[in-house]
Amino acid sequence: MHSCLQICEVLRNIFSALNDYEDITLDVQKPPRPVDGVDVRRQTLACLARTCRTFSELALDVLWAHIDTLSPVVQSLPRHVWSRHRHNRSLKIDRCVLIVHWRGIEKYLVRVRALGKLGGSAMGDISQELAHTLCSHPWPFLLPRLEKLFWSDSSHESTHLLSNLLSPTLTELHLHAMGNLFMLSVLSNLGVTCPLMKSFSTTGSDSAASIPVSQAVICGWHHLKTLSTEAVDWRALSHLSTLPSLTNLQLSFLSQNRVSKYIQTTFSNPLRHLTIRAQSAELCIPFLEATWIPARRVSISLGNVPRSSSNETFLLLLGSRVTAQQVQAFSLDLTCDSLLTISEIMPLCLFCALEELILPSHSANLTINDQGLVRAVKSWPKLKKLRLGDEATWVTPARPQITLDGFASLLLHCPDLRILGIGMDATSYSVVTPEVPGGGVTNTKITTLSVGASLIDNPLAVAAFLSSVLPNLKNILYTKFEVVPHQTERRHEKWARAATYLRDVHMIKKQERVRLGIH
């Protein structure tokens, strides 16, 4: 064996790179694929662990550092102890697991640092009976060195198993499961059980699926960096405001019944990212009225919001509470049945330092015309990223009111734009003219433009316009919505032709520069 392969640091780097490499395969003649449900990279690490003593310990460290489910724990037990159900292929227990069996797999369990993955079940394919068996281990915790846990199971047996995984070493817990009394009792002592917690997330999509966390739990954590949970009370909020380590905070106001009374609270350190989710603006206004919480990035997600004065009040209040002049990125996501006018989003002009702005774009309810757009973007001269209506379907009778003239004005007032997605009406440019499009405005930073299902009539005229104002534009992203193919299919085809014409225009310009000796 080469002497380099006897250096632990070298081997650890090799095995770690091997574990992260997407294209590895055991057979160079075959594409990478799972074999019997096992990732080829993990099979390779398992082979290396059995190759020699020099490789064994380090390969096992990497192999067991992160497991997606508890199935490997069960499968490491003697083969006669477990089997699979004939029909659903889930793992089941056949015989009593003895102390000697537990001792035999202890060397694997102490290596696990992370369990589960976002959107998956850490239970894997093990049965509820087997989950109960795993709770009979002889140690205080099943995975004594666990640091990161994703959990989405809420049955009684799985919750009992969860309680056996909450070790003092845990620093990151993402809990997305239906709440029950047993779950609440397990979490009630979490602040003492896991004092080193740095990242905690427990938020459902609605109030029924959200698990509230008591203020006693949150007040027991002094190293939090990220917290995502249902709205907390004033005691927990007061504790959070004193944490110098807190950088990301997401609060969900999902029910009127759980709205708390707040006292005046000021966060001593600005957050990196503040997210507020609510069914309506009214639910989170009491929180904003009592809280000063400066943040560099702000994301707001509101439910089905009817047209009301509270929307404008909410945005004005938000601007004063997060120190609008310091916010660099803002995202507003509304599920709104009524049309959203420029006057309702004018409070966003307070955010004069914005570099990224994402406004409602999933439904065609944004009625901003050219004049309103210019009026707004004059307040955002530093803007580098803008998404505005490019994901809307724009089904008749709704149609975007921003034209290519407004598009040119946008480029004029936001010269630093690099990423742009916008829904617009490009039908006004129906013929190619010798006039310079956009009054000579150009932006050389944008290389990709997202137009979604924007309206278009003459693809060649639009391509000529875009080639002039965006000389470095290479790609046009357009969308055909399957729900209304009769209305968007023609637009899809015309934007595809415009993208083709754009490439042709660029090639013609390139040939002309070569002919003139211009590089």
PDB file of C-alpha atoms in Angstrom, residues 218 221-225 238-247 267-269 271:
ATOM      1  CA  ILE A 218     -37.082  28.126  23.913  1.00  0.00           C
ATOM      2  CA  TRP A 221     -31.648  27.338  24.469  1.00  0.00           C
ATOM      3  CA  HIS A 222     -28.815  29.874  24.463  1.00  0.00           C
ATOM      4  CA  HIS A 223     -27.028  28.913  21.232  1.00  0.00           C
ATOM      5  CA  LEU A 224     -29.896  29.139  18.729  1.00  0.00           C
ATOM      6  CA  LYS A 225     -29.018  30.246  15.216  1.00  0.00           C
ATOM      7  CA  SER A 238     -37.864  38.471  24.879  1.00  0.00           C
ATOM      8  CA  HIS A 239     -35.337  35.639  25.284  1.00  0.00           C
ATOM      9  CA  LEU A 240     -34.791  35.410  21.524  1.00  0.00           C
ATOM     10  CA  SER A 241     -34.148  39.143  21.316  1.00  0.00           C
ATOM     11  CA  THR A 242     -31.080  38.756  23.569  1.00  0.00           C
ATOM     12  CA  LEU A 243     -29.415  35.921  21.647  1.00  0.00           C
ATOM     13  CA  PRO A 244     -26.376  37.178  19.708  1.00  0.00           C
ATOM     14  CA  SER A 245     -26.211  33.884  17.783  1.00  0.00           C
ATOM     15  CA  LEU A 246     -29.746  34.077  16.287  1.00  0.00           C
ATOM     16  CA  THR A 247     -29.609  34.785  12.543  1.00  0.00           C
ATOM     17  CA  PHE A 267     -33.837  42.735  19.123  1.00  0.00           C
ATOM     18  CA  SER A 268     -30.306  43.742  19.990  1.00  0.00           C
ATOM     19  CA  ASN A 269     -28.739  42.176  16.879  1.00  0.00           C
ATOM     20  CA  LEU A 271     -31.243  39.052  11.846  1.00  0.00           C
TER      21      LEU A 271
END
